[in-house]
PDB file of C-alpha atoms and ligand atoms in Angstrom:
ATOM      1  CA  MET F   6     -12.774  98.375-126.775  1.00 49.00           C
ATOM      2  CA  LYS F   7     -14.392 101.476-127.598  1.00 51.00           C
ATOM      3  CA  THR F   8     -11.539 103.792-127.799  1.00 54.00           C
ATOM      4  CA  LYS F   9      -9.626 101.345-130.035  1.00 55.00           C
ATOM      5  CA  ASN F  10     -12.965 101.821-132.628  1.00 55.00           C
ATOM      6  CA  LEU F  11     -12.927 105.203-132.412  1.00 55.00           C
ATOM      7  CA  LEU F  12      -9.125 105.185-133.246  1.00 56.00           C
ATOM      8  CA  ASN F  13     -10.151 102.670-136.099  1.00 56.00           C
ATOM      9  CA  LEU F  14     -12.818 105.046-137.518  1.00 53.00           C
ATOM     10  CA  GLY F  15     -10.394 107.705-137.168  1.00 53.00           C
ATOM     11  CA  LEU F  16      -8.321 106.181-139.364  1.00 54.00           C
ATOM     12  CA  VAL F  17     -10.668 105.414-141.805  1.00 54.00           C
ATOM     13  CA  ALA F  18     -11.864 109.030-141.820  1.00 54.00           C
ATOM     14  CA  LEU F  19      -7.767 109.888-142.622  1.00 54.00           C
ATOM     15  CA  ALA F  20      -7.404 107.689-145.254  1.00 54.00           C
ATOM     16  CA  GLY F  21     -10.423 108.732-147.040  1.00 50.00           C
ATOM     17  CA  MET F  22      -9.745 112.529-147.032  1.00 54.00           C
ATOM     18  CA  ALA F  23      -6.461 111.941-148.257  1.00 53.00           C
ATOM     19  CA  TYR F  24      -7.806 110.078-150.699  1.00 56.00           C
ATOM     20  CA  ALA F  25     -10.346 112.846-151.707  1.00 53.00           C
ATOM     21  CA  CYS F  26      -7.581 115.319-151.757  1.00 53.00           C
ATOM     22  CA  GLY F  27      -5.551 112.937-153.821  1.00 50.00           C
ATOM     23  CA  GLY F  28      -8.513 112.714-156.518  1.00 49.00           C
ATOM     24  CA  GLY F  29      -9.778 116.114-156.705  1.00 48.00           C
ATOM     25  CA  GLU F  30      -8.367 116.641-159.917  1.00 50.00           C
ATOM     26  CA  SER F  31     -10.015 114.674-162.719  1.00 47.00           C
ATOM     27  CA  SER F  32     -10.528 117.259-165.616  1.00 48.00           C
ATOM     28  CA  SER F  33     -13.999 117.690-166.727  1.00 50.00           C
ATOM     29  CA  GLU F  34     -13.617 116.466-170.313  1.00 54.00           C
ATOM     30  CA  SER F  35     -12.265 113.242-169.644  1.00 49.00           C
ATOM     31  CA  THR F  36     -14.586 110.570-170.150  1.00 55.00           C
ATOM     32  CA  SER F  37     -12.635 107.654-168.746  1.00 54.00           C
ATOM     33  CA  ALA F  38     -13.211 106.193-165.524  1.00 57.00           C
ATOM     34  CA  SER F  39     -11.688 107.038-162.378  1.00 57.00           C
ATOM     35  CA  PRO F  40      -8.204 108.752-162.502  1.00 59.00           C
ATOM     36  CA  ALA F  41      -5.665 106.512-161.998  1.00 59.00           C
ATOM     37  CA  ALA F  42      -5.547 105.543-158.155  1.00 61.00           C
ATOM     38  CA  ALA F  43      -2.177 106.592-157.886  1.00 66.00           C
ATOM     39  CA  SER F  44      -1.431 105.225-154.810  1.00 67.00           C
ATOM     40  CA  PRO F  45      -0.397 107.858-151.667  1.00 72.00           C
ATOM     41  CA  GLU F  46       2.763 106.120-150.827  1.00 72.00           C
ATOM     42  CA  PRO F  47       4.251 107.958-148.180  1.00 71.00           C
ATOM     43  CA  ALA F  48       7.736 109.823-148.975  1.00 69.00           C
ATOM     44  CA  LYS F  49      10.372 107.486-148.196  1.00 75.00           C
ATOM     45  CA  GLU F  50      12.242 109.468-145.387  1.00 81.00           C
ATOM     46  CA  ILE F  51      15.836 109.155-145.437  1.00 90.00           C
ATOM     47  CA  SER F  52      18.168 109.746-142.915  1.00 94.00           C
ATOM     48  CA  LEU F  53      20.455 112.777-143.072  1.00 95.00           C
ATOM     49  CA  GLU F  54      23.371 110.223-142.498  1.00 95.00           C
ATOM     50  CA  GLU F  55      22.217 108.804-145.488  1.00 95.00           C
ATOM     51  CA  LYS F  56      21.722 112.160-147.372  1.00 95.00           C
ATOM     52  CA  TYR F  57      25.296 113.065-146.639  1.00 97.00           C
ATOM     53  CA  LYS F  58      27.073 110.351-146.687  1.00 96.00           C
ATOM     54  CA  ASP F  59      29.118 111.324-149.722  1.00 97.00           C
ATOM     55  CA  ASP F  60      29.780 114.666-148.856  1.00 97.00           C
ATOM     56  CA  PRO F  61      33.496 115.148-148.170  1.00 98.00           C
ATOM     57  CA  ILE F  62      32.622 117.757-145.138  1.00 98.00           C
ATOM     58  CA  TYR F  63      30.728 115.129-143.741  1.00 98.00           C
ATOM     59  CA  ILE F  64      33.241 112.353-144.044  1.00 98.00           C
ATOM     60  CA  LYS F  65      36.171 114.205-142.612  1.00 98.00           C
ATOM     61  CA  GLY F  66      34.128 116.213-139.909  1.00 98.00           C
ATOM     62  CA  LEU F  67      32.539 112.625-138.483  1.00 98.00           C
ATOM     63  CA  GLU F  68      35.738 111.083-138.635  1.00 98.00           C
ATOM     64  CA  LYS F  69      36.884 113.765-136.361  1.00 98.00           C
ATOM     65  CA  ILE F  70      34.108 113.230-134.471  1.00 98.00           C
ATOM     66  CA  LYS F  71      34.487 109.753-133.922  1.00 97.00           C
ATOM     67  CA  GLY F  72      37.855 110.411-132.630  1.00 97.00           C
ATOM     68  CA  SER F  73      36.357 112.423-129.670  1.00 98.00           C
ATOM     69  CA  ASP F  74      33.552 112.487-127.246  1.00 97.00           C
ATOM     70  CA  CYS F  75      30.884 114.315-128.711  1.00 98.00           C
ATOM     71  CA  GLN F  76      28.993 111.175-129.542  1.00 97.00           C
ATOM     72  CA  THR F  77      28.391 110.672-125.828  1.00 97.00           C
ATOM     73  CA  CYS F  78      26.276 113.615-125.560  1.00 98.00           C
ATOM     74  CA  HIS F  79      25.401 114.443-129.256  1.00 98.00           C
ATOM     75  CA  MET F  80      23.060 112.639-131.907  1.00 98.00           C
ATOM     76  CA  VAL F  81      22.109 113.608-135.252  1.00 97.00           C
ATOM     77  CA  GLU F  82      18.450 113.557-135.207  1.00 96.00           C
ATOM     78  CA  ARG F  83      17.474 113.139-131.627  1.00 97.00           C
ATOM     79  CA  LYS F  84      18.679 115.723-128.357  1.00 97.00           C
ATOM     80  CA  ILE F  85      20.499 113.759-125.897  1.00 97.00           C
ATOM     81  CA  VAL F  86      22.517 115.592-123.201  1.00 98.00           C
ATOM     82  CA  GLY F  87      23.325 117.913-126.078  1.00 98.00           C
ATOM     83  CA  PRO F  88      21.174 119.572-128.669  1.00 98.00           C
ATOM     84  CA  ALA F  89      20.994 117.318-132.137  1.00 98.00           C
ATOM     85  CA  TYR F  90      23.065 118.310-134.926  1.00 98.00           C
ATOM     86  CA  ALA F  91      20.346 118.675-137.037  1.00 98.00           C
ATOM     87  CA  ASP F  92      18.999 121.477-134.823  1.00 98.00           C
ATOM     88  CA  VAL F  93      22.259 122.742-134.311  1.00 98.00           C
ATOM     89  CA  ALA F  94      22.603 123.257-138.377  1.00 98.00           C
ATOM     90  CA  ASP F  95      18.978 124.498-138.203  1.00 98.00           C
ATOM     91  CA  LYS F  96      19.969 127.481-136.114  1.00 98.00           C
ATOM     92  CA  TYR F  97      23.479 128.416-137.683  1.00 98.00           C
ATOM     93  CA  GLU F  98      23.910 129.330-141.445  1.00 97.00           C
ATOM     94  CA  SER F  99      27.127 127.701-142.533  1.00 96.00           C
ATOM     95  CA  THR F 100      29.273 130.769-142.631  1.00 98.00           C
ATOM     96  CA  GLU F 101      32.859 131.238-141.756  1.00 98.00           C
ATOM     97  CA  GLU F 102      32.152 133.196-138.939  1.00 98.00           C
ATOM     98  CA  ASN F 103      29.821 130.583-137.304  1.00 98.00           C
ATOM     99  CA  VAL F 104      31.950 127.957-137.716  1.00 98.00           C
ATOM    100  CA  GLU F 105      34.850 130.101-135.926  1.00 98.00           C
ATOM    101  CA  THR F 106      32.657 130.800-133.470  1.00 98.00           C
ATOM    102  CA  LEU F 107      31.137 127.447-132.602  1.00 98.00           C
ATOM    103  CA  ALA F 108      34.561 125.938-132.979  1.00 98.00           C
ATOM    104  CA  LYS F 109      35.619 128.112-130.155  1.00 98.00           C
ATOM    105  CA  LYS F 110      32.698 126.952-128.172  1.00 98.00           C
ATOM    106  CA  VAL F 111      33.487 123.668-128.498  1.00 98.00           C
ATOM    107  CA  ILE F 112      37.051 123.979-127.224  1.00 98.00           C
ATOM    108  CA  GLN F 113      35.838 126.149-124.596  1.00 98.00           C
ATOM    109  CA  GLY F 114      32.843 124.640-123.742  1.00 98.00           C
ATOM    110  CA  GLY F 115      29.644 126.690-122.738  1.00 98.00           C
ATOM    111  CA  VAL F 116      26.094 126.803-121.364  1.00 98.00           C
ATOM    112  CA  GLY F 117      22.926 128.894-122.270  1.00 98.00           C
ATOM    113  CA  VAL F 118      22.138 128.722-125.913  1.00 98.00           C
ATOM    114  CA  TRP F 119      20.080 125.451-125.709  1.00 98.00           C
ATOM    115  CA  GLY F 120      19.293 125.307-121.865  1.00 97.00           C
ATOM    116  CA  GLU F 121      20.616 124.922-118.277  1.00 97.00           C
ATOM    117  CA  VAL F 122      22.979 121.785-119.310  1.00 97.00           C
ATOM    118  CA  ALA F 123      26.728 122.686-120.632  1.00 98.00           C
ATOM    119  CA  MET F 124      29.339 121.153-122.705  1.00 98.00           C
ATOM    120  CA  THR F 125      32.391 120.306-121.159  1.00 98.00           C
ATOM    121  CA  PRO F 126      35.580 121.924-122.764  1.00 98.00           C
ATOM    122  CA  HIS F 127      37.669 120.319-125.103  1.00 98.00           C
ATOM    123  CA  PRO F 128      41.163 121.590-124.875  1.00 98.00           C
ATOM    124  CA  GLY F 129      42.653 118.574-126.368  1.00 97.00           C
ATOM    125  CA  VAL F 130      40.869 119.582-129.888  1.00 98.00           C
ATOM    126  CA  SER F 131      42.402 121.872-132.272  1.00 98.00           C
ATOM    127  CA  GLU F 132      41.157 124.546-133.592  1.00 98.00           C
ATOM    128  CA  GLU F 133      41.205 122.949-137.282  1.00 98.00           C
ATOM    129  CA  ASP F 134      39.640 119.626-135.934  1.00 98.00           C
ATOM    130  CA  ALA F 135      37.082 121.799-134.269  1.00 98.00           C
ATOM    131  CA  LYS F 136      36.346 123.740-137.353  1.00 98.00           C
ATOM    132  CA  ASP F 137      35.965 120.369-139.297  1.00 98.00           C
ATOM    133  CA  MET F 138      33.606 119.172-136.856  1.00 98.00           C
ATOM    134  CA  VAL F 139      31.384 122.029-136.559  1.00 98.00           C
ATOM    135  CA  ARG F 140      31.192 122.100-140.577  1.00 98.00           C
ATOM    136  CA  TYR F 141      30.224 118.799-140.836  1.00 98.00           C
ATOM    137  CA  ILE F 142      27.510 119.624-137.893  1.00 98.00           C
ATOM    138  CA  LEU F 143      26.127 122.433-139.728  1.00 98.00           C
ATOM    139  CA  LEU F 144      26.019 120.283-143.008  1.00 98.00           C
ATOM    140  CA  LEU F 145      23.256 118.756-141.337  1.00 97.00           C
ATOM    141  CA  LYS F 146      20.425 120.502-142.466  1.00 95.00           C
ATOM    142  CA  LYS F 147      17.146 118.799-143.215  1.00 91.00           C
TER     143      LYS F 147
HETATM  144  C1  LIG Y 248      29.049 116.696-121.793  1.00 75.34           C
HETATM  145  C2  LIG Y 248      28.370 116.373-123.012  1.00 75.34           C
HETATM  146  C3  LIG Y 248      28.987 117.206-124.399  1.00 75.34           C
HETATM  147  C4  LIG Y 248      29.956 116.502-125.075  1.00 75.34           C
HETATM  148  C5  LIG Y 248      30.949 115.653-124.894  1.00 75.34           C
HETATM  149  C6  LIG Y 248      30.151 117.429-126.093  1.00 75.34           C
HETATM  150  N1  LIG Y 248      28.779 118.138-126.574  1.00 75.34           N
HETATM  151 FE1  LIG Y 248      28.636 119.559-127.578  1.00 75.34          FE
HETATM  152  N2  LIG Y 248      26.834 120.158-126.624  1.00 75.34           N
HETATM  153  C7  LIG Y 248      26.994 119.759-125.122  1.00 75.34           C
HETATM  154  C8  LIG Y 248      25.362 120.635-124.266  1.00 75.34           C
HETATM  155  C9  LIG Y 248      24.584 120.567-123.259  1.00 75.34           C
HETATM  156  C10 LIG Y 248      25.396 121.695-125.512  1.00 75.34           C
HETATM  157  C11 LIG Y 248      24.109 123.200-125.467  1.00 75.34           C
HETATM  158  C12 LIG Y 248      25.307 124.270-124.894  1.00 75.34           C
HETATM  159  C13 LIG Y 248      24.238 125.168-124.563  1.00 75.34           C
HETATM  160  O1  LIG Y 248      23.523 125.037-124.546  1.00 75.34           O
HETATM  161  O2  LIG Y 248      25.104 126.150-124.655  1.00 75.34           O
HETATM  162  C14 LIG Y 248      25.976 121.597-126.610  1.00 75.34           C
HETATM  163  C15 LIG Y 248      25.849 122.344-127.408  1.00 75.34           C
HETATM  164  C16 LIG Y 248      27.164 122.311-128.741  1.00 75.34           C
HETATM  165  C17 LIG Y 248      27.029 123.130-129.959  1.00 75.34           C
HETATM  166  C18 LIG Y 248      26.278 124.115-130.295  1.00 75.34           C
HETATM  167  C19 LIG Y 248      26.920 124.951-129.368  1.00 75.34           C
HETATM  168  C20 LIG Y 248      26.078 126.560-129.838  1.00 75.34           C
HETATM  169  O3  LIG Y 248      26.531 127.491-129.175  1.00 75.34           O
HETATM  170  O4  LIG Y 248      24.878 126.589-130.121  1.00 75.34           O
HETATM  171  C21 LIG Y 248      27.850 122.347-130.765  1.00 75.34           C
HETATM  172  C22 LIG Y 248      28.408 122.891-132.177  1.00 75.34           C
HETATM  173  C23 LIG Y 248      28.603 121.176-130.567  1.00 75.34           C
HETATM  174  N3  LIG Y 248      27.770 121.053-128.837  1.00 75.34           N
HETATM  175  C24 LIG Y 248      29.298 120.410-130.541  1.00 75.34           C
HETATM  176  C25 LIG Y 248      30.381 119.658-130.075  1.00 75.34           C
HETATM  177  C26 LIG Y 248      31.420 118.726-130.485  1.00 75.34           C
HETATM  178  C27 LIG Y 248      31.885 118.957-131.717  1.00 75.34           C
HETATM  179  C28 LIG Y 248      31.729 117.767-129.878  1.00 75.34           C
HETATM  180  C29 LIG Y 248      33.027 116.868-129.716  1.00 75.34           C
HETATM  181  C30 LIG Y 248      34.180 117.463-129.659  1.00 75.34           C
HETATM  182  C31 LIG Y 248      31.017 118.057-128.120  1.00 75.34           C
HETATM  183  N4  LIG Y 248      29.727 119.161-128.649  1.00 75.34           N
HETATM  184  C32 LIG Y 248      30.573 117.282-127.293  1.00 75.34           C
HETATM  185  C33 LIG Y 248      26.884 118.779-124.693  1.00 75.34           C
HETATM  186  C34 LIG Y 248      28.126 118.259-124.983  1.00 75.34           C
END
């Protein structure tokens, strides 16, 4: 009960702060009433899937990824067995060199960059397909 009240107080305080910050810019010569209460709506977060879904690199890479087993260990924005694609995209520039290195890693498998868990090798994936998959992954920057 007590904690809940404290929590409510905290929320009220936060709301108050947000309001104070938003309304601090009123010009001194303006005699009109309070600045229009521009409601501070939180910017709507769009998912990375939504953000890139029309990009040809996205479409091609995703199709190939869906044809393999990548999704048993990887998700776009959440780490499961392997790192989130968004985190991989965050780590590497999408250069031809990185695409090549990472494509090789997908085919050969490997461990030690993201932790102790290894990625299984994918000898059945061609280099070209692996590159398209990696280009898709590196596209997924926040
Ligand atoms: C058995 C689970 C598993 C599967 C299946 C899997 N991965 Fe991974 N992946 C991992 C793990 C674990 C890592 C982190 C390896 C490390 O720390 O070096 C990883 C890392 C990666 C990386 C980053 C490599 C680096 O050196 O930073 C890429 C890119 C990647 N995976 C792509 C893929 C693609 C594409 C597929 C499908 C063809 C795939 N993975 C399938 C588990 C998996």
